[in-house]
Amino acid sequence: MSVSAKKTHPLGVPEGFLWGASTSAYQIEGATAEDGRGESIWDVHSRLPGRTNNGHTGDVACDHYHRWPEDVALLKQLGVGAYRFSVSWPRVLPRGRGAVNDKGLDFYDRLLDGVLEAGMEPWLCLYHWDLPQKLSELGGWTNRDVAGWFADYTVLVARRFGDRVRHFSTFNEPNVATLFGYAMTWCAPAVQDRAAYFRAAHHLNLAHGAAVDVLRNWIPGAQIGSIYNVQPVHPESDTPENRKAALVLDAHWNLVYADPQILGTYPAIVANEFEPYIQAGDMARICRKVDWFGMNHYGPIWTRADDTNQLGFAWGDNPNPVPHPHIGWPIYPDAFTDELKRCAKRYKLPVYVTENGMGRGAAEEVVDDQGRVADPYRIAYLKLYTAAMAQAIRDGVDVRGYFIWSLLDNFEWGSGYGNRFGIVHVDFDTLKRTPKDSFAWYQALVKGEGA
Ligand code: FCB
């Protein structure tokens, strides 16, 4: 009788741990004016002077809308168990509500069938920042009706794709979408108004609750979560003003969505500012049972007090020598372990790391004459961060999966095509895909052959 010993993963992650890769619609799809897609706020924003690096837009991006079979083949080659992508709301509802665009729905049908045939679980995110422009013209997230519009959009997605998708997230990084979109100008629609920000944040929370209810009603067994960008926030220097700025930014960055959605309250330090927008029953509408906590993590933030900013803080400088600088995002793997522990303790949900990865200036990421893209710095980063996650698991955090950001180089919002986060290089002239060295490294990690 032979007893076959189960091979343990070199990182020590539990059996059944899910390895995945993430993308988002506006960043990769392109085809922004094709097959009836409506405009999104990012189409408009990226055409405004000075909003994106060199005026780059997502018009073509990775042309994933046409080249998705090649991308699904790359995912299959990578060997991941799950693919996280987002649906573009204006592609399926060009005006955000009302008339449905069948061709847009057909695209996601094809993609989903392809992902399933390749043996992966699709993880569908409803909102990765591309609000239909028509809804923005009605106030977008500042209009309380947006919760109903979002719920109707969710019904459409649930009815059409609920037979094939089990894992849903309502939002990707609501903090970035609202802070940078309504209090600052780094993201669409760049409104820059204090009251607009608070309204937008509260309405987005209402939309989350409404969408969770829709998904529960339409899809028995759905595994529902939301995705938060979680980073530690430090004062740039130890003054009372900067310490206060750090506490306020920590609330807006890390707590203003997860707290009401999971715990049913706004964080005390900013709660009174939300009061004017909260109607009877709202907190119960927002706080619906979810099944998992999605955490995107890159690195810590330093801040300083700034009265010219709508919320009283500005991005500060890291006072410490930076270990390995990359596009200005410092590398502190211990912070990843700590934040995983903080979230697990506070929210008591299984955690999936839904984004982590490294960006590098486009000029440094080139295909050499042998057709190879050598990115040892990304491999070094990923080794540190996956080890930091493994440490959190050893410390008792129930981390169930890790999704790399990102499968492909793509439209990196305000940085346009100037920063590359992919483990697959994309030549934005020819759209040729070339797996980087980090692709092979991740492939081995997924197989359990390296760490
Ligand atoms: C996250 C976003 C993602 C990508 C990465 C680098 O904040 O969710 O779309 O831009 O950063």
mmCIF file of C-alpha atoms in Angstrom, residues 31-329:
data_model
loop_
_atom_site.group_PDB
_atom_site.id
_atom_site.type_symbol
_atom_site.label_atom_id
_atom_site.label_comp_id
_atom_site.label_asym_id
_atom_site.label_seq_id
_atom_site.Cartn_x
_atom_site.Cartn_y
_atom_site.Cartn_z
ATOM 1 C CA ALA A 31 -13.170 49.755 -27.931
ATOM 2 C CA THR A 32 -14.699 52.671 -26.084
ATOM 3 C CA ALA A 33 -16.856 53.741 -29.026
ATOM 4 C CA GLU A 34 -17.699 50.315 -30.359
ATOM 5 C CA ASP A 35 -20.809 48.137 -30.412
ATOM 6 C CA GLY A 36 -22.982 50.678 -28.645
ATOM 7 C CA ARG A 37 -20.902 51.314 -25.512
ATOM 8 C CA GLY A 38 -21.809 54.604 -23.800
ATOM 9 C CA GLU A 39 -19.267 57.096 -22.521
ATOM 10 C CA SER A 40 -17.770 56.719 -19.079
ATOM 11 C CA ILE A 41 -16.441 59.473 -16.823
ATOM 12 C CA TRP A 42 -12.929 58.262 -17.620
ATOM 13 C CA ASP A 43 -13.433 58.825 -21.365
ATOM 14 C CA VAL A 44 -14.309 62.422 -20.592
ATOM 15 C CA HIS A 45 -11.715 62.935 -17.854
ATOM 16 C CA SER A 46 -8.820 61.541 -19.869
ATOM 17 C CA ARG A 47 -9.581 63.908 -22.751
ATOM 18 C CA LEU A 48 -9.323 66.988 -20.518
ATOM 19 C CA PRO A 49 -5.991 68.785 -20.754
ATOM 20 C CA GLY A 50 -3.460 67.812 -18.124
ATOM 21 C CA ARG A 51 -5.495 65.059 -16.460
ATOM 22 C CA THR A 52 -3.443 62.100 -17.712
ATOM 23 C CA ASN A 53 0.175 61.580 -18.633
ATOM 24 C CA ASN A 54 0.602 62.877 -22.213
ATOM 25 C CA GLY A 55 -3.165 62.982 -22.633
ATOM 26 C CA HIS A 56 -3.357 59.179 -22.758
ATOM 27 C CA THR A 57 -6.861 57.674 -22.854
ATOM 28 C CA GLY A 58 -8.333 54.182 -22.633
ATOM 29 C CA ASP A 59 -9.635 54.362 -26.223
ATOM 30 C CA VAL A 60 -7.526 51.398 -27.312
ATOM 31 C CA ALA A 61 -5.798 50.342 -24.065
ATOM 32 C CA CYS A 62 -4.881 46.627 -24.472
ATOM 33 C CA ASP A 63 -7.682 46.094 -27.007
ATOM 34 C CA HIS A 64 -8.831 43.304 -24.714
ATOM 35 C CA TYR A 65 -12.342 43.721 -26.141
ATOM 36 C CA HIS A 66 -11.057 41.995 -29.288
ATOM 37 C CA ARG A 67 -8.007 40.161 -27.996
ATOM 38 C CA TRP A 68 -9.590 38.557 -24.923
ATOM 39 C CA PRO A 69 -9.045 34.977 -26.230
ATOM 40 C CA GLU A 70 -5.296 35.613 -26.220
ATOM 41 C CA ASP A 71 -5.524 37.040 -22.696
ATOM 42 C CA VAL A 72 -7.551 34.100 -21.427
ATOM 43 C CA ALA A 73 -4.938 31.783 -22.991
ATOM 44 C CA LEU A 74 -2.251 33.686 -21.067
ATOM 45 C CA LEU A 75 -4.194 33.241 -17.821
ATOM 46 C CA LYS A 76 -4.501 29.530 -18.548
ATOM 47 C CA GLN A 77 -0.770 29.312 -19.209
ATOM 48 C CA LEU A 78 -0.173 31.153 -15.930
ATOM 49 C CA GLY A 79 -2.135 28.426 -14.186
ATOM 50 C CA VAL A 80 -4.181 30.656 -11.873
ATOM 51 C CA GLY A 81 -7.411 29.400 -10.362
ATOM 52 C CA ALA A 82 -9.312 32.673 -10.678
ATOM 53 C CA TYR A 83 -9.536 35.726 -12.881
ATOM 54 C CA ARG A 84 -10.808 38.974 -11.404
ATOM 55 C CA PHE A 85 -12.171 41.480 -13.915
ATOM 56 C CA SER A 86 -14.768 44.252 -13.891
ATOM 57 C CA VAL A 87 -17.849 44.894 -15.984
ATOM 58 C CA SER A 88 -18.032 48.289 -17.628
ATOM 59 C CA TRP A 89 -21.381 49.762 -16.593
ATOM 60 C CA PRO A 90 -21.603 52.022 -19.687
ATOM 61 C CA ARG A 91 -20.861 49.082 -21.987
ATOM 62 C CA VAL A 92 -23.961 47.224 -20.843
ATOM 63 C CA LEU A 93 -26.136 50.272 -20.034
ATOM 64 C CA PRO A 94 -24.865 53.063 -22.292
ATOM 65 C CA ARG A 95 -26.851 55.751 -20.460
ATOM 66 C CA GLY A 96 -26.363 54.125 -17.090
ATOM 67 C CA ARG A 97 -30.031 53.122 -16.867
ATOM 68 C CA GLY A 98 -32.843 52.288 -19.257
ATOM 69 C CA ALA A 99 -31.909 50.784 -22.615
ATOM 70 C CA VAL A 100 -29.672 47.734 -22.422
ATOM 71 C CA ASN A 101 -26.804 47.196 -24.876
ATOM 72 C CA ASP A 102 -27.011 43.537 -25.878
ATOM 73 C CA LYS A 103 -23.685 43.615 -27.694
ATOM 74 C CA GLY A 104 -22.010 44.733 -24.489
ATOM 75 C CA LEU A 105 -23.600 41.869 -22.563
ATOM 76 C CA ASP A 106 -22.582 39.467 -25.347
ATOM 77 C CA PHE A 107 -18.952 40.481 -24.874
ATOM 78 C CA TYR A 108 -19.008 39.450 -21.200
ATOM 79 C CA ASP A 109 -20.829 36.239 -22.132
ATOM 80 C CA ARG A 110 -17.990 35.315 -24.467
ATOM 81 C CA LEU A 111 -15.369 36.276 -21.912
ATOM 82 C CA LEU A 112 -17.037 34.333 -19.093
ATOM 83 C CA ASP A 113 -17.454 31.225 -21.215
ATOM 84 C CA GLY A 114 -13.797 31.477 -22.221
ATOM 85 C CA VAL A 115 -12.644 31.845 -18.609
ATOM 86 C CA LEU A 116 -14.753 28.887 -17.483
ATOM 87 C CA GLU A 117 -13.612 26.703 -20.376
ATOM 88 C CA ALA A 118 -10.033 27.492 -19.410
ATOM 89 C CA GLY A 119 -10.815 26.080 -15.962
ATOM 90 C CA MET A 120 -10.779 29.315 -13.941
ATOM 91 C CA GLU A 121 -13.308 30.892 -11.600
ATOM 92 C CA PRO A 122 -14.456 34.302 -12.788
ATOM 93 C CA TRP A 123 -14.509 36.962 -10.031
ATOM 94 C CA LEU A 124 -16.752 39.752 -11.224
ATOM 95 C CA CYS A 125 -16.419 43.298 -9.910
ATOM 96 C CA LEU A 126 -19.369 45.578 -10.612
ATOM 97 C CA TYR A 127 -17.587 48.894 -10.377
ATOM 98 C CA HIS A 128 -13.976 49.745 -11.068
ATOM 99 C CA TRP A 129 -14.375 53.509 -11.437
ATOM 100 C CA ASP A 130 -16.029 53.842 -14.867
ATOM 101 C CA LEU A 131 -19.356 55.492 -14.070
ATOM 102 C CA PRO A 132 -21.547 56.153 -17.125
ATOM 103 C CA GLN A 133 -21.043 59.789 -18.132
ATOM 104 C CA LYS A 134 -24.818 60.280 -18.498
ATOM 105 C CA LEU A 135 -25.226 59.535 -14.796
ATOM 106 C CA SER A 136 -22.368 61.851 -13.899
ATOM 107 C CA GLU A 137 -24.278 64.601 -15.687
ATOM 108 C CA LEU A 138 -27.096 63.948 -13.205
ATOM 109 C CA GLY A 139 -24.694 64.347 -10.292
ATOM 110 C CA GLY A 140 -23.165 60.856 -10.372
ATOM 111 C CA TRP A 141 -22.368 59.583 -6.877
ATOM 112 C CA THR A 142 -23.563 62.880 -5.343
ATOM 113 C CA ASN A 143 -27.147 62.100 -6.424
ATOM 114 C CA ARG A 144 -28.899 59.844 -3.894
ATOM 115 C CA ASP A 145 -30.753 58.139 -6.758
ATOM 116 C CA VAL A 146 -27.456 56.530 -7.764
ATOM 117 C CA ALA A 147 -28.094 53.745 -5.233
ATOM 118 C CA GLY A 148 -31.200 52.728 -7.208
ATOM 119 C CA TRP A 149 -29.433 53.063 -10.549
ATOM 120 C CA PHE A 150 -26.628 50.849 -9.266
ATOM 121 C CA ALA A 151 -29.119 48.292 -7.928
ATOM 122 C CA ASP A 152 -30.852 48.141 -11.339
ATOM 123 C CA TYR A 153 -27.506 47.669 -13.083
ATOM 124 C CA THR A 154 -26.728 44.882 -10.592
ATOM 125 C CA VAL A 155 -30.035 43.162 -11.423
ATOM 126 C CA LEU A 156 -29.037 43.150 -15.090
ATOM 127 C CA VAL A 157 -25.615 41.664 -14.330
ATOM 128 C CA ALA A 158 -26.990 39.133 -11.831
ATOM 129 C CA ARG A 159 -29.720 37.878 -14.190
ATOM 130 C CA ARG A 160 -27.398 37.578 -17.132
ATOM 131 C CA PHE A 161 -24.248 36.192 -15.517
ATOM 132 C CA GLY A 162 -25.456 34.735 -12.210
ATOM 133 C CA ASP A 163 -25.580 31.253 -13.742
ATOM 134 C CA ARG A 164 -21.807 31.315 -14.280
ATOM 135 C CA VAL A 165 -20.356 33.634 -11.633
ATOM 136 C CA ARG A 166 -20.245 32.865 -7.922
ATOM 137 C CA HIS A 167 -17.834 35.493 -6.627
ATOM 138 C CA PHE A 168 -18.977 39.084 -6.868
ATOM 139 C CA SER A 169 -17.553 42.282 -5.517
ATOM 140 C CA THR A 170 -19.604 45.445 -5.476
ATOM 141 C CA PHE A 171 -16.828 48.042 -5.629
ATOM 142 C CA ASN A 172 -13.130 48.307 -6.227
ATOM 143 C CA GLU A 173 -11.514 50.856 -3.925
ATOM 144 C CA PRO A 174 -14.415 53.202 -3.237
ATOM 145 C CA ASN A 175 -11.984 55.409 -1.281
ATOM 146 C CA VAL A 176 -9.897 56.177 -4.342
ATOM 147 C CA ALA A 177 -12.940 56.689 -6.576
ATOM 148 C CA THR A 178 -14.535 59.216 -4.214
ATOM 149 C CA LEU A 179 -11.539 60.911 -2.551
ATOM 150 C CA PHE A 180 -9.644 61.430 -5.778
ATOM 151 C CA GLY A 181 -12.820 61.939 -7.818
ATOM 152 C CA TYR A 182 -14.834 64.317 -5.627
ATOM 153 C CA ALA A 183 -12.417 65.881 -3.098
ATOM 154 C CA MET A 184 -9.338 65.973 -5.337
ATOM 155 C CA THR A 185 -8.667 65.911 -9.062
ATOM 156 C CA TRP A 186 -6.572 62.791 -9.591
ATOM 157 C CA CYS A 187 -9.549 60.714 -10.740
ATOM 158 C CA ALA A 188 -12.726 61.295 -12.728
ATOM 159 C CA PRO A 189 -14.911 63.305 -12.396
ATOM 160 C CA ALA A 190 -12.450 65.603 -10.539
ATOM 161 C CA VAL A 191 -15.152 67.626 -8.811
ATOM 162 C CA GLN A 192 -13.124 68.983 -5.884
ATOM 163 C CA ASP A 193 -15.902 69.921 -3.485
ATOM 164 C CA ARG A 194 -16.084 68.988 0.178
ATOM 165 C CA ALA A 195 -19.863 68.473 0.383
ATOM 166 C CA ALA A 196 -19.869 66.574 -2.912
ATOM 167 C CA TYR A 197 -17.285 64.191 -1.467
ATOM 168 C CA PHE A 198 -19.342 63.373 1.650
ATOM 169 C CA ARG A 199 -22.499 62.888 -0.383
ATOM 170 C CA ALA A 200 -20.693 60.710 -2.923
ATOM 171 C CA ALA A 201 -19.156 58.534 -0.220
ATOM 172 C CA HIS A 202 -22.478 57.996 1.581
ATOM 173 C CA HIS A 203 -24.396 57.273 -1.614
ATOM 174 C CA LEU A 204 -21.763 54.836 -2.733
ATOM 175 C CA ASN A 205 -22.200 53.032 0.575
ATOM 176 C CA LEU A 206 -25.959 52.910 0.000
ATOM 177 C CA ALA A 207 -25.337 51.536 -3.495
ATOM 178 C CA HIS A 208 -23.130 48.824 -2.013
ATOM 179 C CA GLY A 209 -25.893 47.707 0.375
ATOM 180 C CA ALA A 210 -28.500 47.744 -2.372
ATOM 181 C CA ALA A 211 -26.270 45.689 -4.680
ATOM 182 C CA VAL A 212 -25.565 43.093 -1.974
ATOM 183 C CA ASP A 213 -29.324 42.632 -1.530
ATOM 184 C CA VAL A 214 -29.830 42.208 -5.273
ATOM 185 C CA LEU A 215 -27.063 39.632 -5.559
ATOM 186 C CA ARG A 216 -28.397 37.675 -2.549
ATOM 187 C CA ASN A 217 -31.908 37.664 -3.998
ATOM 188 C CA TRP A 218 -30.967 36.662 -7.509
ATOM 189 C CA ILE A 219 -28.061 34.287 -6.980
ATOM 190 C CA PRO A 220 -28.406 31.581 -4.342
ATOM 191 C CA GLY A 221 -24.973 30.721 -3.004
ATOM 192 C CA ALA A 222 -23.306 33.895 -4.274
ATOM 193 C CA GLN A 223 -20.093 34.767 -2.445
ATOM 194 C CA ILE A 224 -20.275 38.520 -2.053
ATOM 195 C CA GLY A 225 -17.619 40.955 -0.943
ATOM 196 C CA SER A 226 -16.197 44.364 -1.607
ATOM 197 C CA ILE A 227 -12.668 45.460 -2.346
ATOM 198 C CA TYR A 228 -10.892 48.051 -0.218
ATOM 199 C CA ASN A 229 -7.555 49.749 -0.694
ATOM 200 C CA VAL A 230 -5.895 49.451 2.717
ATOM 201 C CA GLN A 231 -2.615 51.182 3.578
ATOM 202 C CA PRO A 232 -1.163 52.526 6.828
ATOM 203 C CA VAL A 233 -1.184 56.330 7.036
ATOM 204 C CA HIS A 234 1.662 58.139 8.818
ATOM 205 C CA PRO A 235 2.263 61.820 9.607
ATOM 206 C CA GLU A 236 5.125 63.226 7.557
ATOM 207 C CA SER A 237 6.554 64.749 10.743
ATOM 208 C CA ASP A 238 5.433 64.500 14.333
ATOM 209 C CA THR A 239 3.473 67.732 14.821
ATOM 210 C CA PRO A 240 -0.055 67.844 16.326
ATOM 211 C CA GLU A 241 -1.445 69.135 12.990
ATOM 212 C CA ASN A 242 0.172 66.354 11.011
ATOM 213 C CA ARG A 243 -0.872 63.716 13.533
ATOM 214 C CA LYS A 244 -4.475 64.892 13.202
ATOM 215 C CA ALA A 245 -4.192 64.914 9.393
ATOM 216 C CA ALA A 246 -2.969 61.299 9.541
ATOM 217 C CA LEU A 247 -5.938 60.225 11.685
ATOM 218 C CA VAL A 248 -8.392 61.969 9.383
ATOM 219 C CA LEU A 249 -6.819 60.546 6.231
ATOM 220 C CA ASP A 250 -6.683 57.081 7.826
ATOM 221 C CA ALA A 251 -10.453 57.339 8.377
ATOM 222 C CA HIS A 252 -11.170 58.467 4.823
ATOM 223 C CA TRP A 253 -8.715 56.072 3.233
ATOM 224 C CA ASN A 254 -9.213 52.940 5.290
ATOM 225 C CA LEU A 255 -12.481 53.107 7.225
ATOM 226 C CA VAL A 256 -15.218 55.221 5.645
ATOM 227 C CA TYR A 257 -16.443 52.339 3.450
ATOM 228 C CA ALA A 258 -15.522 49.130 5.258
ATOM 229 C CA ASP A 259 -16.774 50.371 8.661
ATOM 230 C CA PRO A 260 -20.349 51.246 7.637
ATOM 231 C CA GLN A 261 -20.576 48.334 5.195
ATOM 232 C CA ILE A 262 -19.355 45.701 7.643
ATOM 233 C CA LEU A 263 -19.795 47.213 11.120
ATOM 234 C CA GLY A 264 -22.716 49.560 10.500
ATOM 235 C CA THR A 265 -21.101 52.822 11.665
ATOM 236 C CA TYR A 266 -18.975 55.634 10.296
ATOM 237 C CA PRO A 267 -15.636 56.092 12.080
ATOM 238 C CA ALA A 268 -16.073 58.502 14.999
ATOM 239 C CA ILE A 269 -13.535 61.062 13.831
ATOM 240 C CA VAL A 270 -15.563 61.905 10.691
ATOM 241 C CA ALA A 271 -19.052 60.640 11.622
ATOM 242 C CA ASN A 272 -20.622 64.061 12.242
ATOM 243 C CA GLU A 273 -19.666 65.181 8.754
ATOM 244 C CA PHE A 274 -21.802 62.427 7.252
ATOM 245 C CA GLU A 275 -24.832 63.236 9.388
ATOM 246 C CA PRO A 276 -26.462 65.760 7.016
ATOM 247 C CA TYR A 277 -26.680 63.062 4.329
ATOM 248 C CA ILE A 278 -27.867 60.112 6.441
ATOM 249 C CA GLN A 279 -31.608 59.380 6.349
ATOM 250 C CA ALA A 280 -33.511 57.122 8.727
ATOM 251 C CA GLY A 281 -32.684 53.478 8.047
ATOM 252 C CA ASP A 282 -29.588 54.210 5.954
ATOM 253 C CA MET A 283 -27.053 52.481 8.171
ATOM 254 C CA ALA A 284 -29.073 49.256 8.086
ATOM 255 C CA ARG A 285 -29.378 49.588 4.297
ATOM 256 C CA ILE A 286 -25.598 49.889 4.003
ATOM 257 C CA CYS A 287 -24.580 47.169 6.452
ATOM 258 C CA ARG A 288 -25.544 43.894 4.753
ATOM 259 C CA LYS A 289 -23.941 40.559 5.389
ATOM 260 C CA VAL A 290 -20.921 39.973 3.173
ATOM 261 C CA ASP A 291 -18.856 36.832 2.824
ATOM 262 C CA TRP A 292 -15.309 38.052 2.334
ATOM 263 C CA PHE A 293 -13.080 41.108 2.611
ATOM 264 C CA GLY A 294 -11.111 42.114 -0.485
ATOM 265 C CA MET A 295 -7.868 43.911 0.288
ATOM 266 C CA ASN A 296 -5.742 45.789 -2.220
ATOM 267 C CA HIS A 297 -2.373 46.761 -0.817
ATOM 268 C CA TYR A 298 0.641 48.567 -2.239
ATOM 269 C CA GLY A 299 2.422 50.616 0.440
ATOM 270 C CA PRO A 300 2.134 53.201 3.241
ATOM 271 C CA ILE A 301 1.037 56.808 2.803
ATOM 272 C CA TRP A 302 2.615 59.839 4.490
ATOM 273 C CA THR A 303 0.538 62.936 5.002
ATOM 274 C CA ARG A 304 0.683 66.497 6.300
ATOM 275 C CA ALA A 305 -1.934 69.039 7.296
ATOM 276 C CA ASP A 306 -2.987 71.305 4.431
ATOM 277 C CA ASP A 307 -5.759 73.898 4.715
ATOM 278 C CA THR A 308 -6.010 74.341 0.974
ATOM 279 C CA ASN A 309 -7.218 70.749 0.602
ATOM 280 C CA GLN A 310 -10.980 70.079 0.880
ATOM 281 C CA LEU A 311 -10.437 67.671 3.767
ATOM 282 C CA GLY A 312 -7.435 69.284 5.453
ATOM 283 C CA PHE A 313 -4.663 66.890 4.418
ATOM 284 C CA ALA A 314 -2.201 66.556 1.589
ATOM 285 C CA TRP A 315 0.043 63.740 0.440
ATOM 286 C CA GLY A 316 3.359 64.165 2.262
ATOM 287 C CA ASP A 317 6.875 62.870 1.820
ATOM 288 C CA ASN A 318 8.266 59.743 3.373
ATOM 289 C CA PRO A 319 10.752 61.028 5.947
ATOM 290 C CA ASN A 320 12.616 57.693 6.001
ATOM 291 C CA PRO A 321 15.143 56.435 3.503
ATOM 292 C CA VAL A 322 13.105 54.399 1.034
ATOM 293 C CA PRO A 323 14.267 50.776 0.748
ATOM 294 C CA HIS A 324 13.489 50.191 -2.935
ATOM 295 C CA PRO A 325 11.783 53.118 -4.572
ATOM 296 C CA HIS A 326 9.495 52.427 -7.500
ATOM 297 C CA ILE A 327 7.276 55.039 -9.116
ATOM 298 C CA GLY A 328 7.300 56.772 -5.751
ATOM 299 C CA TRP A 329 5.455 53.908 -4.019
#
